[in-house]
XYZ file of C-alpha atoms in Angstrom:
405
model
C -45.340 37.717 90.462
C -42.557 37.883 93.000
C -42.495 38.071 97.024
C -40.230 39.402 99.569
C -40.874 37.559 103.088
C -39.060 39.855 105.542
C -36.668 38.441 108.293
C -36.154 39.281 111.586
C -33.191 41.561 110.491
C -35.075 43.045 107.984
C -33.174 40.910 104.721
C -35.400 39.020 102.438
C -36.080 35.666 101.999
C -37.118 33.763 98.694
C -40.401 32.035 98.383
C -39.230 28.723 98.879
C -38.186 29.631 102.163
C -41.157 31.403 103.705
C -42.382 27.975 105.489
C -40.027 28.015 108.017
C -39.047 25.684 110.202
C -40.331 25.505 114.168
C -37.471 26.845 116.305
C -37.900 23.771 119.188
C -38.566 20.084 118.804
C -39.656 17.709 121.491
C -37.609 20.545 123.511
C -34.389 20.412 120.961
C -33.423 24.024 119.561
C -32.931 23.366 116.176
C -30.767 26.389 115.166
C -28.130 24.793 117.013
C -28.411 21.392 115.071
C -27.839 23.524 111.975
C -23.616 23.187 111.995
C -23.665 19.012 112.371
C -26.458 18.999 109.545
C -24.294 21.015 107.593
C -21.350 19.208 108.025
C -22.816 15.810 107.993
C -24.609 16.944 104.284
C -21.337 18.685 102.810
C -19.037 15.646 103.632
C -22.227 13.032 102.507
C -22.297 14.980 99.039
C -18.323 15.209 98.760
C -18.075 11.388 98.800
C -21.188 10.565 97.449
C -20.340 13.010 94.247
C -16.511 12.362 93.944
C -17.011 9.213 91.745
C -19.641 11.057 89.894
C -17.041 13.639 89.450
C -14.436 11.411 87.786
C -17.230 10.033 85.507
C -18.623 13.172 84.430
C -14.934 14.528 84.032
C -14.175 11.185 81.616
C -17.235 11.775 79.496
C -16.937 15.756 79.256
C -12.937 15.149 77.704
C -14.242 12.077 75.757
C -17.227 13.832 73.856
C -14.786 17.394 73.499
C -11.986 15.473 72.127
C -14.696 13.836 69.978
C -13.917 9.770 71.879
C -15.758 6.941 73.376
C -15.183 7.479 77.090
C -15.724 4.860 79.726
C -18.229 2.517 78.293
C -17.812 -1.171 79.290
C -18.363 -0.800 83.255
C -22.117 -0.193 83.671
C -24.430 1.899 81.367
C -22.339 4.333 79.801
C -19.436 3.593 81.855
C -20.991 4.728 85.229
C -19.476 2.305 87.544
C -16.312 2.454 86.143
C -15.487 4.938 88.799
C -16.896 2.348 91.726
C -14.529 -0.406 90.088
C -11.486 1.692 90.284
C -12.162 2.843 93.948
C -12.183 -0.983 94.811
C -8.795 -1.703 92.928
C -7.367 0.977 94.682
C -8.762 -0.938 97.822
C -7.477 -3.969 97.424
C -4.320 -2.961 95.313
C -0.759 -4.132 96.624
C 0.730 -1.070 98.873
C 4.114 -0.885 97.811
C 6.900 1.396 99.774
C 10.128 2.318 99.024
C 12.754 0.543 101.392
C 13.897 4.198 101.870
C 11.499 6.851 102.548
C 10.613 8.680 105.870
C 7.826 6.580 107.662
C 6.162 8.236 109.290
C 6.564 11.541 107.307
C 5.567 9.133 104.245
C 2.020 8.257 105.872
C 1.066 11.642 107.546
C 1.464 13.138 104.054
C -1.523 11.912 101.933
C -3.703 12.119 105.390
C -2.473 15.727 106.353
C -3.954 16.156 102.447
C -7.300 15.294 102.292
C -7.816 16.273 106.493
C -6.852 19.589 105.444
C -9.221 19.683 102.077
C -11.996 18.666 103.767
C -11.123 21.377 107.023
C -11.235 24.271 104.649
C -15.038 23.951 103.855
C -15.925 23.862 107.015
C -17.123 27.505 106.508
C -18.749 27.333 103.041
C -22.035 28.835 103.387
C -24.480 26.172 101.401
C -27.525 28.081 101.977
C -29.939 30.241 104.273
C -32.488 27.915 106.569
C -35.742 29.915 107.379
C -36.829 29.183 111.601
C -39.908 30.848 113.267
C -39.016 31.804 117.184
C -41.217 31.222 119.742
C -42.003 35.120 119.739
C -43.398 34.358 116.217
C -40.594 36.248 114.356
C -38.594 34.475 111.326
C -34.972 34.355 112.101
C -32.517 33.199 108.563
C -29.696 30.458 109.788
C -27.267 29.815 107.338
C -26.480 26.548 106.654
C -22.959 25.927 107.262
C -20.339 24.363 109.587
C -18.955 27.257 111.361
C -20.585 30.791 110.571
C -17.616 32.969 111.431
C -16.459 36.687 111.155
C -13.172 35.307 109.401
C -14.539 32.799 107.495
C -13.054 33.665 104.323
C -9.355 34.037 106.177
C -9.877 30.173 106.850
C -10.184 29.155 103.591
C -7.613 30.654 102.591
C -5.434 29.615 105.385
C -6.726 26.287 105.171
C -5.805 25.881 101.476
C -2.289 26.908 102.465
C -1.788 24.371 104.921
C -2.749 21.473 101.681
C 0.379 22.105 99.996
C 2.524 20.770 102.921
C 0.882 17.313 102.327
C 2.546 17.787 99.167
C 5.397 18.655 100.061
C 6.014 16.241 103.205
C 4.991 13.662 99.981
C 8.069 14.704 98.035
C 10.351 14.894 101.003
C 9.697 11.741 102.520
C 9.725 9.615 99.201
C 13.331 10.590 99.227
C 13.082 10.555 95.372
C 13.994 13.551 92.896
C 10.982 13.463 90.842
C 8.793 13.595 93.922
C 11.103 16.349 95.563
C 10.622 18.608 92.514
C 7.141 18.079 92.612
C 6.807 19.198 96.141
C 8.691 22.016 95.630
C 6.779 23.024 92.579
C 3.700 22.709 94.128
C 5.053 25.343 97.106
C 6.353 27.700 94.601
C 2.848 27.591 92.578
C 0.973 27.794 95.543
C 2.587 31.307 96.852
C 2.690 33.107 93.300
C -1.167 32.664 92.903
C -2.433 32.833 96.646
C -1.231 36.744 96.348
C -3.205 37.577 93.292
C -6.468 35.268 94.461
C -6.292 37.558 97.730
C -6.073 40.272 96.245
C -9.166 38.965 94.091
C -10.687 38.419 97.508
C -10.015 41.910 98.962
C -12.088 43.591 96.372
C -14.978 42.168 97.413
C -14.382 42.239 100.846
C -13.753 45.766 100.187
C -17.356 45.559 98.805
C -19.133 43.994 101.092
C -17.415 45.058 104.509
C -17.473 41.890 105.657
C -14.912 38.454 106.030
C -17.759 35.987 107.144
C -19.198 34.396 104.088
C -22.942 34.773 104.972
C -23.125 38.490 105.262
C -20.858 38.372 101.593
C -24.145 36.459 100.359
C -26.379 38.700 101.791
C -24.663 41.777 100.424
C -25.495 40.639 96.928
C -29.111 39.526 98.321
C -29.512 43.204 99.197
C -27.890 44.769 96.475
C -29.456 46.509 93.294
C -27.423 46.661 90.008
C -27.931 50.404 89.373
C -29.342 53.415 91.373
C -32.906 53.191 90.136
C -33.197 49.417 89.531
C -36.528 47.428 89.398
C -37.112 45.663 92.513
C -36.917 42.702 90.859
C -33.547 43.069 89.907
C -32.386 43.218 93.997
C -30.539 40.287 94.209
C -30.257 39.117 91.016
C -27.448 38.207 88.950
C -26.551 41.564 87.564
C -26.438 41.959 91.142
C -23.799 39.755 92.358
C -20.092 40.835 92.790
C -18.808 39.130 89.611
C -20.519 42.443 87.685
C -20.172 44.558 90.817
C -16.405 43.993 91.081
C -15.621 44.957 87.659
C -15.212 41.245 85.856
C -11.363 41.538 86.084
C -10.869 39.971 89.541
C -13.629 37.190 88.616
C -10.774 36.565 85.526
C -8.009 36.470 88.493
C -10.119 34.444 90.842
C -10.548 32.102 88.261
C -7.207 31.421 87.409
C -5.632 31.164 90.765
C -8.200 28.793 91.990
C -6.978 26.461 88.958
C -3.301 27.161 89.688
C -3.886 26.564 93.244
C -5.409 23.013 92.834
C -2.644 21.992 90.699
C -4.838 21.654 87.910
C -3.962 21.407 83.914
C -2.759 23.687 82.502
C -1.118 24.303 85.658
C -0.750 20.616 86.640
C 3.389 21.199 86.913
C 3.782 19.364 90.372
C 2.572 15.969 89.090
C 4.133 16.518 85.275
C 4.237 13.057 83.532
C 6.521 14.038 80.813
C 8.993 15.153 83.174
C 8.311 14.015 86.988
C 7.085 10.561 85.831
C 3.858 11.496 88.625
C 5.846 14.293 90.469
C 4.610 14.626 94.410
C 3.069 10.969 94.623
C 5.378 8.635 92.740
C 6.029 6.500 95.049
C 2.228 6.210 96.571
C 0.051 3.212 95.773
C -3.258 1.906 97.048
C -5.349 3.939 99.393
C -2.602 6.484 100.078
C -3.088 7.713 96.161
C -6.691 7.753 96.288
C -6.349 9.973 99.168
C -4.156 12.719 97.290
C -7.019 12.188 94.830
C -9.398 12.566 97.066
C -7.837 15.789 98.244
C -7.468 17.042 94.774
C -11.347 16.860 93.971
C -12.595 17.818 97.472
C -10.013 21.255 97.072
C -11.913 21.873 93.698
C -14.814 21.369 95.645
C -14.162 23.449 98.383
C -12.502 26.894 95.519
C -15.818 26.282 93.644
C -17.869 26.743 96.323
C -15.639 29.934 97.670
C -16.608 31.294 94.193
C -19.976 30.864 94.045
C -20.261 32.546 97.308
C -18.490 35.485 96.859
C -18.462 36.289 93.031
C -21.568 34.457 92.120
C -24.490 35.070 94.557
C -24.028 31.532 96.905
C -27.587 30.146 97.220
C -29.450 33.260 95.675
C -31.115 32.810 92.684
C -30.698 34.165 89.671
C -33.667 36.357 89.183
C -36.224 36.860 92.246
C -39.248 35.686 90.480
C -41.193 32.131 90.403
C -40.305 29.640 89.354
C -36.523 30.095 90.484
C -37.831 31.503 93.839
C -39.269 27.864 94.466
C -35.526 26.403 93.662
C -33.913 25.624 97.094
C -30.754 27.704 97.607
C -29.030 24.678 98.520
C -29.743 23.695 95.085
C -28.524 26.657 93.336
C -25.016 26.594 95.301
C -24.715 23.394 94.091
C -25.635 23.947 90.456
C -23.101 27.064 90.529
C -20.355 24.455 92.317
C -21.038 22.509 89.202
C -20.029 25.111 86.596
C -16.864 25.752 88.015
C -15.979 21.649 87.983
C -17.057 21.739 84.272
C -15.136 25.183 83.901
C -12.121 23.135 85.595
C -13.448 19.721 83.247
C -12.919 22.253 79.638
C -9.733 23.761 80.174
C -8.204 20.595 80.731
C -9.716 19.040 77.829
C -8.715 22.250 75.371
C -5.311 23.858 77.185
C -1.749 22.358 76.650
C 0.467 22.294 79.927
C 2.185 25.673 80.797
C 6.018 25.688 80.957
C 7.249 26.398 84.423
C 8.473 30.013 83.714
C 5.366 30.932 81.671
C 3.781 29.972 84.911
C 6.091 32.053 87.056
C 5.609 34.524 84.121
C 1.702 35.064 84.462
C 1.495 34.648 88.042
C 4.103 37.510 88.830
C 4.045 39.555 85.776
C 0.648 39.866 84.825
C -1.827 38.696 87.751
C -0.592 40.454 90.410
C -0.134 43.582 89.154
C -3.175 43.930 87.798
C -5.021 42.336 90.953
C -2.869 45.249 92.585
C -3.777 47.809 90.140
C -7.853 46.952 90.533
C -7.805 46.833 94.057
C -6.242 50.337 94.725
C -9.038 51.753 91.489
C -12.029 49.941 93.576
C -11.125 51.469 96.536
C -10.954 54.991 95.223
C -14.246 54.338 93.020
C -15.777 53.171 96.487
C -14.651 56.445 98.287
C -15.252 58.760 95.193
C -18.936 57.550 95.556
C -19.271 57.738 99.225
C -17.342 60.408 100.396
C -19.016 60.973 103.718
C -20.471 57.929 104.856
C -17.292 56.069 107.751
C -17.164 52.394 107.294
C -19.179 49.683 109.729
C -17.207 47.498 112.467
C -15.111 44.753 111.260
C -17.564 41.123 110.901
C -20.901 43.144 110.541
C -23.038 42.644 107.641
C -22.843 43.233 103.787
C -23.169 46.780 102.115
C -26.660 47.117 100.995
C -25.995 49.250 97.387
C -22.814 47.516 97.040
C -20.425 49.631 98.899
C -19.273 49.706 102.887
C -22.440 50.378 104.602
C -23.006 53.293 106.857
C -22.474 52.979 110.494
C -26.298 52.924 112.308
C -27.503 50.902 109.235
């Protein structure tokens, strides 16, 4: 019913992937095309999807809220998004006699540089190559496989809110001002609970570098005594292994973060008029819109990669085994943008102290709270077994991995 192909590292592969690839071709290694494919595909998909992702965002609020949507561009509206991408194109581009120049333009481009930067070490899925010596080696498909991948991502998605911010400053306008600031004050009350989010499963899996946090679930089983077929699976992944609660606080920090309703405060119409980018027009907008979707991108791929399995699928038997894990990242990238699509459909807008309020108060604390429990569980159930070097691989039952293993 199910197969295990065996790597050269001893992990498993899925069936999809046992044809692998030829290491050499015409006398190019291939394995080290791997890093421009990957970033050539993830920045194809990004801006071949992002008009898709306004359309599908339309139509989601339009059925919820029980309205027509976009329906007189194209069938069912679908080029409505193409139309407004070429009136941003060729729209006027106003500027205020008295903002900064060039602190004005290197805003909206620090932006989306910086939201694209911090996928660069998404891992989008496991490619399968047979060496010359006839053994299977796994690649992962991504732009830069590093030990501190997940430290870049989070450093990168620091660095986006001084676009923002440069943006307020430089409009030398109040609404845009408090917007920046907003955004900065936001940004710091929910990076410390999504990191400490992050440190439980890093705690987990003993590893920063994305791949090895995929192949930690790959090689985990649920329960002591689990079917085989459950290794893997999705009672295997760290949303269940974690404990749920900081899955909850991932969740809602990756929102905040991404200045997202109900936590869209920076860009408030009711009170900043458009906050941050008031005074942008034309192609500078559609960047910081650009930014905006490829940074819900980029969190909803973090997630699906270390709460929700990355390119595994969901059970290892056919027929999901002969889904393409590329596929399944993308499907579970998906949820979260339709997770991100219903909240701002259903939630009002959070006053700025409730915000304050749920960040401090609640989040961290209890992100706090569930790190120092996980970390006791963890020792409690492996007492005598020391922790692996820093940037080697995943824990194979879910906790750190003994050294020699």
């Amino acid at each position: 019913m199910f197969l295990y192909p065996v790597l050269e590292n001893g992990n498993r592969m899925p069936v999809f992937a046992a044809i692998a690839l030829p290491s050499e071709l015409w006398g190019i290694s291939l394995p080290a095309l791997i890093p421009y494919v990957a970033l050539i595909a993830w920045i194809g998909f990004v801006l071949t999807i992002l008009p898709g992702l306004i359309w599908i965002e339309r139509v989601v609020i339009a059925l919820m809220q029980d309205r027509s949507g976009p329906n007189r561009v194209g069938p069912r509206g679908l080029l409505q998004s193409s139309a407004d991408v070429v009136k941003l194109f060729f729209k006027e581009d106003l500027r205020p006699a008295s903002v900064d120049i060039r602190i004005y333009y290197l805003a909206p481009v620090l932006a989306v540089v910086l939201a694209f930067a911090a996928s660069g070490t998404l891992h989008l899925a496991n490619i399968p190559f047979r060496m010359s010596d006839g053994t299977i080696k796994d690649v992962p498909l991504t732009v830069g496989d590093v030990n501190i991948g997940l430290l870049y991502i989070l450093a990168m998605a620091s660095l986006q809110s001084y676009g923002i911010i440069l943006a307020g400053w430089a409009s030398n306008n109040k609404y845009s001002l408090l917007g920046g600031l907003r955004a900065s004050a936001q940004l710091i009350s929910y990076e410390l609970s999504m990191g400490f989010s992050l440190l439980c499963v890093i705690l987990l899996s003993g590893s920063l570098k994305l791949s090895d946090i995929v192949q930690s679930q790959a090689d985990r089983l649920p329960f002591p005594g689990a079917p085989e077929i459950l290794r893997g699976s999705f009672f295997s992944w760290w949303w269940l292994g974690t404990g749920i609660i900081p899955v909850f606080i991932y969740t809602i920090a990756m929102i905040a973060e991404t200045n997202r309703a109900p936590f869209d405060l920076p860009e408030a119409e009711s009170e900043l008029i458009a906050g941050f980018h008031t005074e942008y027009s034309s192609m500078k907008f559609a960047m910081f819109f650009t930014s905006e979707y490829v940074a819900m991108l980029t969190v909803s791929g973090l997630n699906a990669c270390v709460f929700w399995g990355g390119s595994l699928p969901p059970l290892n038997i056919i027929p999901f085994t002969l889904v393409p894990g590329f596929i399944w990242f993308l499907l579970k990238v998906m949820m979260g943008i339709f997770l991100y699509t219903w909240l701002r459909a259903t939630l009002p807008r959070l006053r700025y102290d409730a915000l304050m309020h749920l960040g401090w108060k609640r989040m961290l604390p209890l992100g706090l709270v569930w790190l120092f429990l996980l970390a006791g569980l963890n020792l409690w159930l492996q007492p005598n077994k020391p922790a692996t070097q820093s940037g080697t691989g995943g824990g194979g039952a879910g906790m750190v991995r003994p050294s020699g293993q």
